[in-house]
Tab-separated table of C-alpha atoms in Angstrom:
chain	number	residue	atom	x	y	z
A	14	UNK	CA	0.000	0.000	0.000
A	15	UNK	CA	1.012	3.631	-0.463
A	16	UNK	CA	0.859	5.852	2.609
A	17	UNK	CA	1.068	9.600	3.036
A	18	UNK	CA	4.608	10.484	4.195
A	19	UNK	CA	4.515	14.254	3.936
A	20	UNK	CA	5.119	14.558	7.678
A	21	UNK	CA	8.401	12.626	7.269
A	22	UNK	CA	9.962	14.825	4.579
A	23	UNK	CA	12.826	16.912	5.897
A	24	UNK	CA	13.376	14.669	8.929
A	25	UNK	CA	16.598	12.810	9.678
A	26	UNK	CA	16.795	9.094	8.771
A	27	UNK	CA	16.636	7.668	12.339
A	28	UNK	CA	13.420	9.568	13.067
A	29	UNK	CA	11.910	8.463	9.755
A	30	UNK	CA	12.772	4.819	10.378
A	31	UNK	CA	11.346	4.856	13.905
A	32	UNK	CA	8.140	6.597	12.771
A	33	UNK	CA	7.582	4.113	9.950
A	34	UNK	CA	8.114	1.071	12.170
A	35	UNK	CA	5.609	2.497	14.630
A	36	UNK	CA	3.130	3.356	11.885
A	37	UNK	CA	3.162	-0.135	10.384
A	38	UNK	CA	3.219	-1.806	13.785
A	39	UNK	CA	6.248	-3.959	12.962
A	40	UNK	CA	9.412	-3.474	14.993
A	41	UNK	CA	11.215	-5.851	12.611
A	42	UNK	CA	10.170	-4.016	9.454
A	43	UNK	CA	13.096	-3.117	7.211
A	44	UNK	CA	13.214	0.457	5.906
A	45	UNK	CA	14.812	1.704	2.693
A	46	UNK	CA	14.846	5.493	2.511
A	47	UNK	CA	16.303	8.627	0.991
A	48	UNK	CA	17.540	11.693	2.851
A	49	UNK	CA	17.188	15.426	2.247
A	50	UNK	CA	19.514	15.160	-0.757
A	51	UNK	CA	17.106	12.753	-2.423
A	52	UNK	CA	14.147	14.936	-1.524
A	53	UNK	CA	15.862	17.860	-3.257
A	54	UNK	CA	16.891	15.743	-6.274
A	55	UNK	CA	20.654	16.078	-5.847
A	56	UNK	CA	21.931	13.949	-8.776
A	57	UNK	CA	24.222	11.910	-6.506
A	58	UNK	CA	21.747	11.271	-3.700
A	59	UNK	CA	21.822	7.737	-2.290
A	60	UNK	CA	19.499	5.135	-0.810
A	61	UNK	CA	19.945	3.846	2.743
A	62	UNK	CA	18.876	0.513	4.257
A	63	UNK	CA	18.471	0.243	8.019
A	64	UNK	CA	20.701	3.308	8.566
A	65	UNK	CA	23.772	1.159	7.825
A	66	UNK	CA	23.818	-0.073	4.244
A	67	UNK	CA	24.243	2.488	1.487
A	68	UNK	CA	23.375	2.196	-2.189
A	69	UNK	CA	25.431	5.231	-2.985
A	70	UNK	CA	26.279	5.471	-6.629
A	71	UNK	CA	24.427	6.813	-9.674
A	72	UNK	CA	21.811	8.937	-7.923
A	73	UNK	CA	19.114	6.400	-7.101
A	74	UNK	CA	18.072	8.647	-4.207
A	75	UNK	CA	17.188	11.380	-6.693
A	76	UNK	CA	15.175	8.881	-8.760
A	77	UNK	CA	13.173	7.887	-5.701
A	78	UNK	CA	12.732	11.523	-4.673
A	79	UNK	CA	11.526	12.445	-8.158
A	80	UNK	CA	8.688	9.953	-7.661
A	81	UNK	CA	7.829	11.548	-4.293
A	82	UNK	CA	8.744	8.335	-2.467
A	83	UNK	CA	10.444	9.003	0.879
A	84	UNK	CA	10.795	5.406	2.057
A	85	UNK	CA	9.787	1.781	1.477
A	86	UNK	CA	9.100	-0.607	4.363
A	87	UNK	CA	8.971	-4.401	4.068
A	88	UNK	CA	8.824	-7.426	6.311
A	89	UNK	CA	9.295	-11.008	5.178
A	90	UNK	CA	6.775	-13.651	6.146
A	91	UNK	CA	8.723	-16.843	5.408
A	92	UNK	CA	12.160	-18.228	6.272
A	93	UNK	CA	14.668	-18.187	3.457
A	94	UNK	CA	15.564	-21.852	3.910
A	95	UNK	CA	11.904	-22.758	3.354
A	96	UNK	CA	12.113	-21.279	-0.134
A	97	UNK	CA	15.334	-22.784	-1.532
A	98	UNK	CA	15.585	-26.012	-3.503
A	99	UNK	CA	18.013	-27.786	-1.158
A	100	UNK	CA	18.064	-26.312	2.366
A	101	UNK	CA	20.526	-28.896	3.674
A	102	UNK	CA	23.089	-28.055	0.985
A	103	UNK	CA	22.730	-24.321	1.590
A	104	UNK	CA	23.126	-24.853	5.333
A	105	UNK	CA	26.273	-26.950	4.804
A	106	UNK	CA	27.887	-24.394	2.488
A	107	UNK	CA	27.076	-21.546	4.860
A	108	UNK	CA	28.406	-23.188	8.006
A	109	UNK	CA	31.586	-24.346	6.261
A	110	UNK	CA	32.328	-20.934	4.776
A	111	UNK	CA	31.759	-19.269	8.142
A	112	UNK	CA	34.722	-21.290	9.420
A	113	UNK	CA	36.871	-20.926	6.284
A	114	UNK	CA	36.688	-17.142	6.372
A	115	UNK	CA	38.980	-17.152	9.394
A	116	UNK	CA	41.540	-19.242	7.503
A	117	UNK	CA	41.841	-17.022	4.405
A	118	UNK	CA	44.204	-13.988	4.266
A	119	UNK	CA	41.504	-11.775	2.777
A	120	UNK	CA	39.128	-12.766	5.568
A	121	UNK	CA	41.738	-11.904	8.215
A	122	UNK	CA	42.384	-8.451	6.754
A	123	UNK	CA	38.737	-7.542	6.342
A	124	UNK	CA	37.790	-8.745	9.809
A	125	UNK	CA	40.716	-7.023	11.508
A	126	UNK	CA	40.602	-3.660	9.744
A	127	UNK	CA	37.874	-3.533	7.122
A	128	UNK	CA	38.509	-1.280	4.149
A	129	UNK	CA	40.152	1.484	6.286
A	130	UNK	CA	43.152	-0.853	6.462
A	131	UNK	CA	43.883	-0.121	2.789
A	132	UNK	CA	44.993	3.486	3.225
A	133	UNK	CA	48.601	3.052	4.356
A	134	UNK	CA	49.430	0.370	1.795
A	135	UNK	CA	47.972	2.288	-1.129
A	136	UNK	CA	49.921	5.362	-0.071
A	137	UNK	CA	53.159	3.352	0.130
A	138	UNK	CA	52.428	1.942	-3.330
A	139	UNK	CA	51.967	5.412	-4.791
A	140	UNK	CA	48.295	4.912	-5.643
A	141	UNK	CA	46.474	6.883	-2.941
A	142	UNK	CA	44.487	9.576	-4.821
A	143	UNK	CA	45.703	12.938	-3.562
A	144	UNK	CA	44.646	16.492	-4.461
A	145	UNK	CA	42.075	15.481	-7.033
A	146	UNK	CA	44.191	12.636	-8.456
A	147	UNK	CA	47.157	14.880	-9.232
A	148	UNK	CA	49.400	12.937	-6.873
A	149	UNK	CA	49.710	9.311	-5.795
A	150	UNK	CA	50.787	9.718	-2.185
A	151	UNK	CA	49.868	12.035	0.675
A	152	UNK	CA	52.534	13.657	2.808
A	153	UNK	CA	50.198	13.674	5.829
A	154	UNK	CA	48.989	10.087	5.485
A	155	UNK	CA	49.593	9.414	9.187
A	156	UNK	CA	46.600	11.644	9.906
A	157	UNK	CA	44.242	9.338	7.978
A	158	UNK	CA	46.006	5.953	8.267
A	159	UNK	CA	45.149	2.907	10.310
A	160	UNK	CA	46.677	4.118	13.587
A	161	UNK	CA	44.513	7.252	13.450
A	162	UNK	CA	41.447	5.163	12.620
A	163	UNK	CA	42.011	2.799	15.544
A	164	UNK	CA	41.877	5.789	17.877
A	165	UNK	CA	38.263	6.559	16.905
A	166	UNK	CA	36.992	3.082	16.101
A	167	UNK	CA	34.225	2.010	18.470
A	168	UNK	CA	33.266	-1.402	17.136
A	169	UNK	CA	32.496	-3.588	14.139
A	170	UNK	CA	29.234	-4.605	12.552
A	171	UNK	CA	28.262	-6.955	9.786
A	172	UNK	CA	25.779	-7.460	7.012
A	173	UNK	CA	23.095	-10.070	7.725
A	174	UNK	CA	24.553	-13.489	8.636
A	175	UNK	CA	28.046	-12.602	7.350
A	176	UNK	CA	30.987	-14.118	9.199
A	177	UNK	CA	33.501	-11.578	7.860
A	178	UNK	CA	32.332	-8.572	9.924
A	179	UNK	CA	34.164	-5.897	7.924
A	180	UNK	CA	31.970	-2.852	8.686
A	181	UNK	CA	33.780	-0.458	11.047
A	182	UNK	CA	32.052	1.893	13.456
A	183	UNK	CA	33.331	5.165	14.862
A	184	UNK	CA	32.069	7.079	17.898
A	185	UNK	CA	33.829	9.812	19.857
A	186	UNK	CA	33.454	13.224	21.476
A	187	UNK	CA	35.975	15.983	20.985
A	188	UNK	CA	36.073	18.875	18.538
A	189	UNK	CA	33.293	16.945	16.826
A	190	UNK	CA	30.758	14.509	18.189
A	191	UNK	CA	30.245	11.403	16.082
A	192	UNK	CA	27.867	8.614	17.102
A	193	UNK	CA	27.518	5.029	15.935
A	194	UNK	CA	24.040	5.670	14.518
A	195	UNK	CA	25.549	5.054	11.083
A	196	UNK	CA	28.610	3.096	10.017
A	197	UNK	CA	31.992	4.797	10.231
A	198	UNK	CA	33.896	5.921	7.143
A	199	UNK	CA	35.083	3.210	4.778
A	200	UNK	CA	38.277	3.581	2.739
A	201	UNK	CA	36.444	5.540	0.016
A	202	UNK	CA	35.396	8.235	2.474
A	203	UNK	CA	38.826	8.351	4.121
A	204	UNK	CA	40.673	8.859	0.829
A	205	UNK	CA	37.909	10.939	-0.758
A	206	UNK	CA	37.553	13.519	2.005
A	207	UNK	CA	41.125	12.942	3.213
A	208	UNK	CA	44.023	12.757	0.778
A	209	UNK	CA	42.006	13.729	-2.291
A	210	UNK	CA	40.913	16.947	-0.551
A	211	UNK	CA	44.309	17.280	1.241
A	212	UNK	CA	42.653	16.969	4.678
A	213	UNK	CA	44.446	14.961	7.369
A	214	UNK	CA	42.065	15.194	10.328
A	215	UNK	CA	40.337	11.816	10.629
A	216	UNK	CA	37.868	13.050	13.232
A	217	UNK	CA	36.713	15.716	10.783
A	218	UNK	CA	36.533	13.133	7.986
A	219	UNK	CA	34.397	10.868	10.191
A	220	UNK	CA	32.057	13.786	10.809
A	221	UNK	CA	31.869	14.486	7.058
A	222	UNK	CA	31.033	10.828	6.475
A	223	UNK	CA	28.323	10.952	9.148
A	224	UNK	CA	26.854	14.089	7.571
A	225	UNK	CA	26.682	12.398	4.156
A	226	UNK	CA	24.775	9.503	5.719
A	227	UNK	CA	22.472	11.841	7.596
A	228	UNK	CA	21.786	13.915	4.463
A	229	UNK	CA	21.579	11.028	2.004
A	230	UNK	CA	24.629	11.882	-0.129
A	231	UNK	CA	26.876	9.408	-1.942
A	232	UNK	CA	30.265	9.715	-0.233
A	233	UNK	CA	32.343	9.011	-3.374
A	234	UNK	CA	30.639	11.504	-5.682
A	235	UNK	CA	30.383	14.128	-2.937
A	236	UNK	CA	34.101	13.892	-2.170
A	237	UNK	CA	35.041	13.797	-5.851
A	238	UNK	CA	32.940	16.852	-6.627
A	239	UNK	CA	34.369	18.796	-3.682
A	240	UNK	CA	37.970	17.937	-4.675
A	241	UNK	CA	37.231	19.040	-8.244
A	242	UNK	CA	35.827	22.377	-7.052
A	243	UNK	CA	38.844	22.834	-4.768
A	244	UNK	CA	41.116	22.568	-7.799
A	245	UNK	CA	38.936	24.985	-9.774
A	246	UNK	CA	39.252	27.458	-6.883
A	247	UNK	CA	43.028	26.949	-6.850
A	248	UNK	CA	43.182	27.891	-10.557
A	249	UNK	CA	40.831	30.854	-10.213
A	250	UNK	CA	38.040	29.277	-12.251
A	251	UNK	CA	35.554	29.556	-9.373
A	252	UNK	CA	35.660	32.741	-7.337
A	253	UNK	CA	34.108	34.345	-4.241
A	254	UNK	CA	30.784	35.044	-5.950
A	255	UNK	CA	30.179	31.352	-6.606
A	256	UNK	CA	31.567	30.266	-3.215
A	257	UNK	CA	29.021	32.283	-1.191
A	258	UNK	CA	31.515	32.748	1.642
A	259	UNK	CA	32.642	29.098	1.847
A	260	UNK	CA	36.425	29.042	1.365
A	261	UNK	CA	36.546	25.663	-0.354
A	262	UNK	CA	40.278	25.169	-0.846
A	263	UNK	CA	42.478	22.098	-0.546
A	264	UNK	CA	43.031	21.324	3.126
A	265	UNK	CA	40.132	23.379	4.474
A	266	UNK	CA	38.122	20.784	6.373
A	267	UNK	CA	35.840	23.291	8.087
A	268	UNK	CA	34.715	24.551	4.666
A	269	UNK	CA	34.032	20.982	3.600
A	270	UNK	CA	31.749	20.434	6.596
A	271	UNK	CA	29.964	23.705	5.936
A	272	UNK	CA	29.336	22.757	2.305
A	273	UNK	CA	27.680	19.374	2.873
A	274	UNK	CA	24.294	20.522	4.283
A	275	UNK	CA	24.204	23.216	1.598
A	276	UNK	CA	24.551	20.548	-1.108
A	277	UNK	CA	21.618	18.546	0.279
A	278	UNK	CA	19.535	21.713	0.526
A	279	UNK	CA	20.800	23.095	-2.829
A	280	UNK	CA	21.421	26.430	-1.189
A	281	UNK	CA	24.280	28.911	-1.669
A	282	UNK	CA	27.410	27.132	-2.902
A	283	UNK	CA	25.426	23.924	-2.580
A	284	UNK	CA	23.388	24.799	-5.670
A	285	UNK	CA	26.606	24.623	-7.720
A	286	UNK	CA	28.126	21.615	-5.936
A	287	UNK	CA	24.904	19.616	-6.275
A	288	UNK	CA	25.379	19.507	-10.039
A	289	UNK	CA	28.346	17.108	-9.849
A	290	UNK	CA	31.747	17.591	-11.437
A	291	UNK	CA	30.824	17.085	-15.098
A	292	UNK	CA	27.967	19.569	-15.124
A	293	UNK	CA	29.926	22.081	-13.036
A	294	UNK	CA	32.784	21.834	-15.552
A	295	UNK	CA	30.359	22.487	-18.409
A	296	UNK	CA	29.035	25.535	-16.575
A	297	UNK	CA	32.435	26.937	-15.540
A	298	UNK	CA	34.133	26.303	-18.892
A	299	UNK	CA	37.814	26.847	-19.667
A	300	UNK	CA	40.154	24.161	-18.404
A	301	UNK	CA	37.696	22.981	-15.738
A	302	UNK	CA	36.789	19.892	-17.783
A	303	UNK	CA	40.369	18.635	-17.458
A	304	UNK	CA	40.006	18.663	-13.641
A	305	UNK	CA	36.720	16.683	-13.593
A	306	UNK	CA	37.660	13.129	-12.606
A	307	UNK	CA	34.543	11.416	-13.938
A	308	UNK	CA	33.332	9.029	-16.614
A	309	UNK	CA	29.774	9.245	-17.958
A	310	UNK	CA	29.116	11.791	-15.210
A	311	UNK	CA	30.078	9.419	-12.365
A	312	UNK	CA	32.983	10.581	-10.200
A	313	UNK	CA	35.906	8.160	-9.943
A	314	UNK	CA	36.222	5.931	-6.911
A	315	UNK	CA	39.406	6.336	-4.868
A	316	UNK	CA	41.585	3.922	-6.845
A	317	UNK	CA	44.435	5.268	-8.980
A	318	UNK	CA	44.371	3.510	-12.390
A	319	UNK	CA	47.864	4.636	-13.344
A	320	UNK	CA	49.102	2.078	-10.835
A	321	UNK	CA	46.701	-0.740	-11.814
A	322	UNK	CA	45.635	-0.158	-15.371
A	323	UNK	CA	42.919	-2.823	-15.527
A	324	UNK	CA	40.920	-0.535	-13.258
A	325	UNK	CA	41.154	2.031	-16.059
A	326	UNK	CA	39.416	-0.395	-18.432
A	327	UNK	CA	36.593	-0.691	-15.921
A	328	UNK	CA	36.332	3.056	-15.397
A	329	UNK	CA	36.227	3.706	-19.146
A	330	UNK	CA	33.828	1.032	-20.340
A	331	UNK	CA	31.510	0.348	-17.413
A	332	UNK	CA	27.931	1.234	-18.244
A	333	UNK	CA	27.538	3.273	-15.032
A	334	UNK	CA	30.818	5.187	-15.286
A	335	UNK	CA	33.916	5.224	-13.081
A	336	UNK	CA	33.017	2.334	-10.761
A	337	UNK	CA	35.801	0.330	-9.071
A	338	UNK	CA	33.702	-2.828	-8.654
A	339	UNK	CA	33.494	-3.778	-12.330
A	340	UNK	CA	36.401	-6.202	-12.618
A	341	UNK	CA	39.043	-7.464	-10.226
A	342	UNK	CA	41.984	-5.154	-9.602
A	343	UNK	CA	45.243	-5.999	-11.351
A	344	UNK	CA	47.116	-7.407	-8.352
A	345	UNK	CA	44.908	-10.515	-8.490
A	346	UNK	CA	46.464	-11.568	-11.810
A	347	UNK	CA	50.179	-10.934	-11.245
A	348	UNK	CA	51.499	-13.975	-9.375
A	349	UNK	CA	50.347	-17.407	-10.658
A	350	UNK	CA	51.259	-18.947	-7.280
A	351	UNK	CA	49.083	-16.586	-5.256
A	352	UNK	CA	45.842	-17.613	-3.564
A	353	UNK	CA	43.884	-15.120	-5.653
A	354	UNK	CA	45.315	-16.238	-9.005
A	355	UNK	CA	44.711	-19.911	-8.220
A	356	UNK	CA	41.113	-18.991	-7.450
A	357	UNK	CA	40.851	-17.221	-10.810
A	358	UNK	CA	41.776	-20.288	-12.845
A	359	UNK	CA	38.323	-21.743	-12.235
A	360	UNK	CA	36.728	-18.939	-14.255
A	361	UNK	CA	39.201	-19.352	-17.114
A	362	UNK	CA	42.016	-16.960	-16.219
A	363	UNK	CA	45.257	-18.860	-16.761
A	364	UNK	CA	47.910	-16.312	-17.779
A	365	UNK	CA	49.412	-13.722	-15.391
A	366	UNK	CA	49.860	-10.081	-16.402
A	367	UNK	CA	51.820	-7.223	-14.853
A	368	UNK	CA	49.845	-4.441	-13.141
A	369	UNK	CA	51.059	-1.924	-15.742
A	370	UNK	CA	50.428	-4.172	-18.760
A	371	UNK	CA	47.632	-3.213	-21.158
A	372	UNK	CA	48.238	-5.988	-23.659
A	373	UNK	CA	45.963	-8.722	-24.907
A	374	UNK	CA	46.377	-10.950	-21.830
A	375	UNK	CA	45.375	-8.146	-19.453
A	376	UNK	CA	42.352	-7.220	-21.547
A	377	UNK	CA	41.245	-10.855	-21.790
A	378	UNK	CA	41.671	-11.334	-18.029
A	379	UNK	CA	39.755	-8.164	-17.327
A	380	UNK	CA	36.941	-9.164	-19.697
A	381	UNK	CA	36.550	-12.499	-17.942
A	382	UNK	CA	36.613	-10.891	-14.509
A	383	UNK	CA	34.019	-8.318	-15.602
A	384	UNK	CA	31.606	-11.112	-16.579
A	385	UNK	CA	32.236	-12.962	-13.305
A	386	UNK	CA	31.808	-9.789	-11.270
A	387	UNK	CA	28.591	-9.010	-13.125
A	388	UNK	CA	27.321	-12.523	-12.377
A	389	UNK	CA	28.035	-11.986	-8.677
A	390	UNK	CA	25.871	-8.858	-8.744
A	391	UNK	CA	23.047	-10.650	-10.559
A	392	UNK	CA	23.147	-13.518	-8.050
A	393	UNK	CA	23.499	-11.214	-5.049
A	394	UNK	CA	27.007	-11.943	-3.764
A	395	UNK	CA	29.135	-9.346	-1.982
A	396	UNK	CA	32.192	-8.180	-3.927
A	397	UNK	CA	34.313	-9.131	-0.902
A	398	UNK	CA	33.119	-12.740	-0.830
A	399	UNK	CA	33.892	-14.915	-3.842
A	400	UNK	CA	37.197	-15.915	-5.422
A	401	UNK	CA	39.406	-14.838	-7.002
A	402	UNK	CA	39.320	-11.851	-4.699
A	403	UNK	CA	38.363	-13.627	-1.534
A	404	UNK	CA	37.541	-16.831	0.315
A	405	UNK	CA	34.361	-18.266	-1.278
A	406	UNK	CA	35.773	-20.506	-3.974
A	407	UNK	CA	34.210	-20.633	-7.433
A	408	UNK	CA	32.882	-24.169	-6.917
A	409	UNK	CA	31.021	-23.019	-3.805
A	410	UNK	CA	29.449	-20.120	-5.706
A	411	UNK	CA	28.159	-22.564	-8.309
A	412	UNK	CA	27.102	-25.019	-5.588
A	413	UNK	CA	25.132	-22.320	-3.767
A	414	UNK	CA	23.287	-21.339	-6.955
A	415	UNK	CA	22.440	-24.975	-7.652
A	416	UNK	CA	21.242	-25.570	-4.102
A	417	UNK	CA	19.111	-22.425	-4.073
A	418	UNK	CA	17.502	-22.904	-7.491
A	419	UNK	CA	17.740	-26.571	-8.428
A	420	UNK	CA	19.168	-25.528	-11.791
A	421	UNK	CA	21.901	-27.650	-13.387
A	422	UNK	CA	24.369	-24.815	-14.023
A	423	UNK	CA	28.139	-24.407	-14.164
A	424	UNK	CA	30.755	-21.678	-14.348
A	425	UNK	CA	30.106	-21.012	-18.045
A	426	UNK	CA	26.425	-20.411	-17.341
A	427	UNK	CA	27.230	-17.882	-14.639
A	428	UNK	CA	29.685	-16.090	-16.923
A	429	UNK	CA	26.971	-15.921	-19.575
A	430	UNK	CA	24.513	-14.425	-17.075
A	431	UNK	CA	27.102	-11.784	-16.234
A	432	UNK	CA	27.694	-10.961	-19.883
A	433	UNK	CA	23.957	-10.672	-20.571
A	434	UNK	CA	23.576	-8.189	-17.706
A	435	UNK	CA	26.420	-6.038	-19.060
A	436	UNK	CA	24.977	-6.184	-22.585
A	437	UNK	CA	21.494	-5.219	-21.384
A	438	UNK	CA	22.882	-2.246	-19.474
A	439	UNK	CA	24.840	-1.048	-22.498
A	440	UNK	CA	21.764	-1.407	-24.717
A	441	UNK	CA	19.899	0.778	-22.217
A	442	UNK	CA	22.714	3.348	-22.445
A	443	UNK	CA	22.599	3.341	-26.258
A	444	UNK	CA	18.884	4.012	-26.107
A	445	UNK	CA	19.604	6.974	-23.832
A	446	UNK	CA	22.163	8.462	-26.231
A	447	UNK	CA	25.504	7.044	-25.060
A	448	UNK	CA	28.057	5.770	-27.575
A	449	UNK	CA	31.645	4.514	-27.714
A	450	UNK	CA	32.725	8.142	-27.460
A	451	UNK	CA	31.638	8.029	-23.801
A	452	UNK	CA	34.016	5.133	-23.010
A	453	UNK	CA	36.822	7.581	-22.266
A	454	UNK	CA	39.004	8.288	-19.252
A	455	UNK	CA	39.584	11.719	-17.730
A	456	UNK	CA	42.476	13.427	-19.524
A	457	UNK	CA	44.518	13.560	-16.296
A	458	UNK	CA	45.030	9.799	-16.319
A	459	UNK	CA	46.962	10.138	-19.585
A	460	UNK	CA	49.304	12.606	-17.892
A	461	UNK	CA	52.258	11.717	-15.590
A	462	UNK	CA	51.372	10.994	-11.970
A	463	UNK	CA	52.956	13.419	-9.510
A	464	UNK	CA	54.495	12.373	-6.211
A	465	UNK	CA	54.972	8.961	-4.633
A	466	UNK	CA	56.668	5.793	-5.801
A	467	UNK	CA	54.937	5.870	-9.222
A	468	UNK	CA	55.875	9.428	-10.138
A	469	UNK	CA	55.763	9.842	-13.914
A	470	UNK	CA	53.404	6.934	-14.615
A	471	UNK	CA	50.584	7.537	-17.083
A	472	UNK	CA	48.165	5.492	-19.182
A	473	UNK	CA	48.788	5.438	-22.910
A	474	UNK	CA	45.823	7.051	-24.630
């Protein structure tokens, strides 16, 4: 049924969730909702499940807001195991994998640190996006690295029934007060608001992350847009008149915090920032387009392709734009003796390729991994679960699908499902006016990387 929610518009997500659960009389109802950014049709507004799970990319919050839908509440009436083809097989796979996660290196890392544990290593490798992807390492990385995160970490949560438990929480009182109402910043928020905006105050970054959750803003696109505007300000392309008193320069964390509510409300400087980097660049003109780190209008995730060029293939050709979860990152395919590479052989990847290689082997490996990744999305697996990236081996993925559905399928079938999903999405894009001309990287990635161990690296156009 459709209910009148006008009284909920403009309220914060926790109040909306509590009011809906009371209204439907179900304390175990699950609530999907938008925030004020979605209400005001910010193009990178996100959807939020249960205050803790964020469907951030591509502006689905604005789509829902455009339909005047503030939230959707559901409650299941049957147990999942009553619906699958072979409950005993599903139960066996689940209980076994819950134990195996603790025996796999990827499971250890994710359980111990979650994605915030990536920051220091990426910086050391010269692929931590810094100052709007100009540089590959951050001179103040200690302010946003793991030691700083441990100081504000308050606990760990998990998605439903997951044994990994990789979702970090932060809660503290100091210059800022941050609660554990929402999850703490993941790596994307740390690098996006941190090194990419030249900010090295992790407490401030955690507050920025909390504000994005509260307002319903995608963290990656928000951070990418802010970093882009900071560079435009640095080059004099955006001046005081457009800034409305918010001194949005690299390193100014207080200005960042001030800008976020304005984006959600589309007020003052927020009216400009809400457009996203591509549309701002079109409006500003001049060399601004060369600073916009986006593909198909989607801001790049915080992974530097000049240090793992397969990611560049994903950024360029993915139907949604610069998404880092399209194919597996290049390190998976380097060492044929590694756990990850051995896991990849089951999907047909048999030849290693260097991280900087863009030859036929790399492209073939990436193509295969794109189809497998797409199949995972269609089936409903987490990116952090299956091989070759992680601990759920390919045979168990196939076994789970068979047990759930009763279908006699194999790896080739799953790869075909993945390819069909990609093809359907690209057909949709063609209908909407996209072409091969849109499968292009930002110009900066074809220029030499500044700073860090990969100084001078670029991607051949």
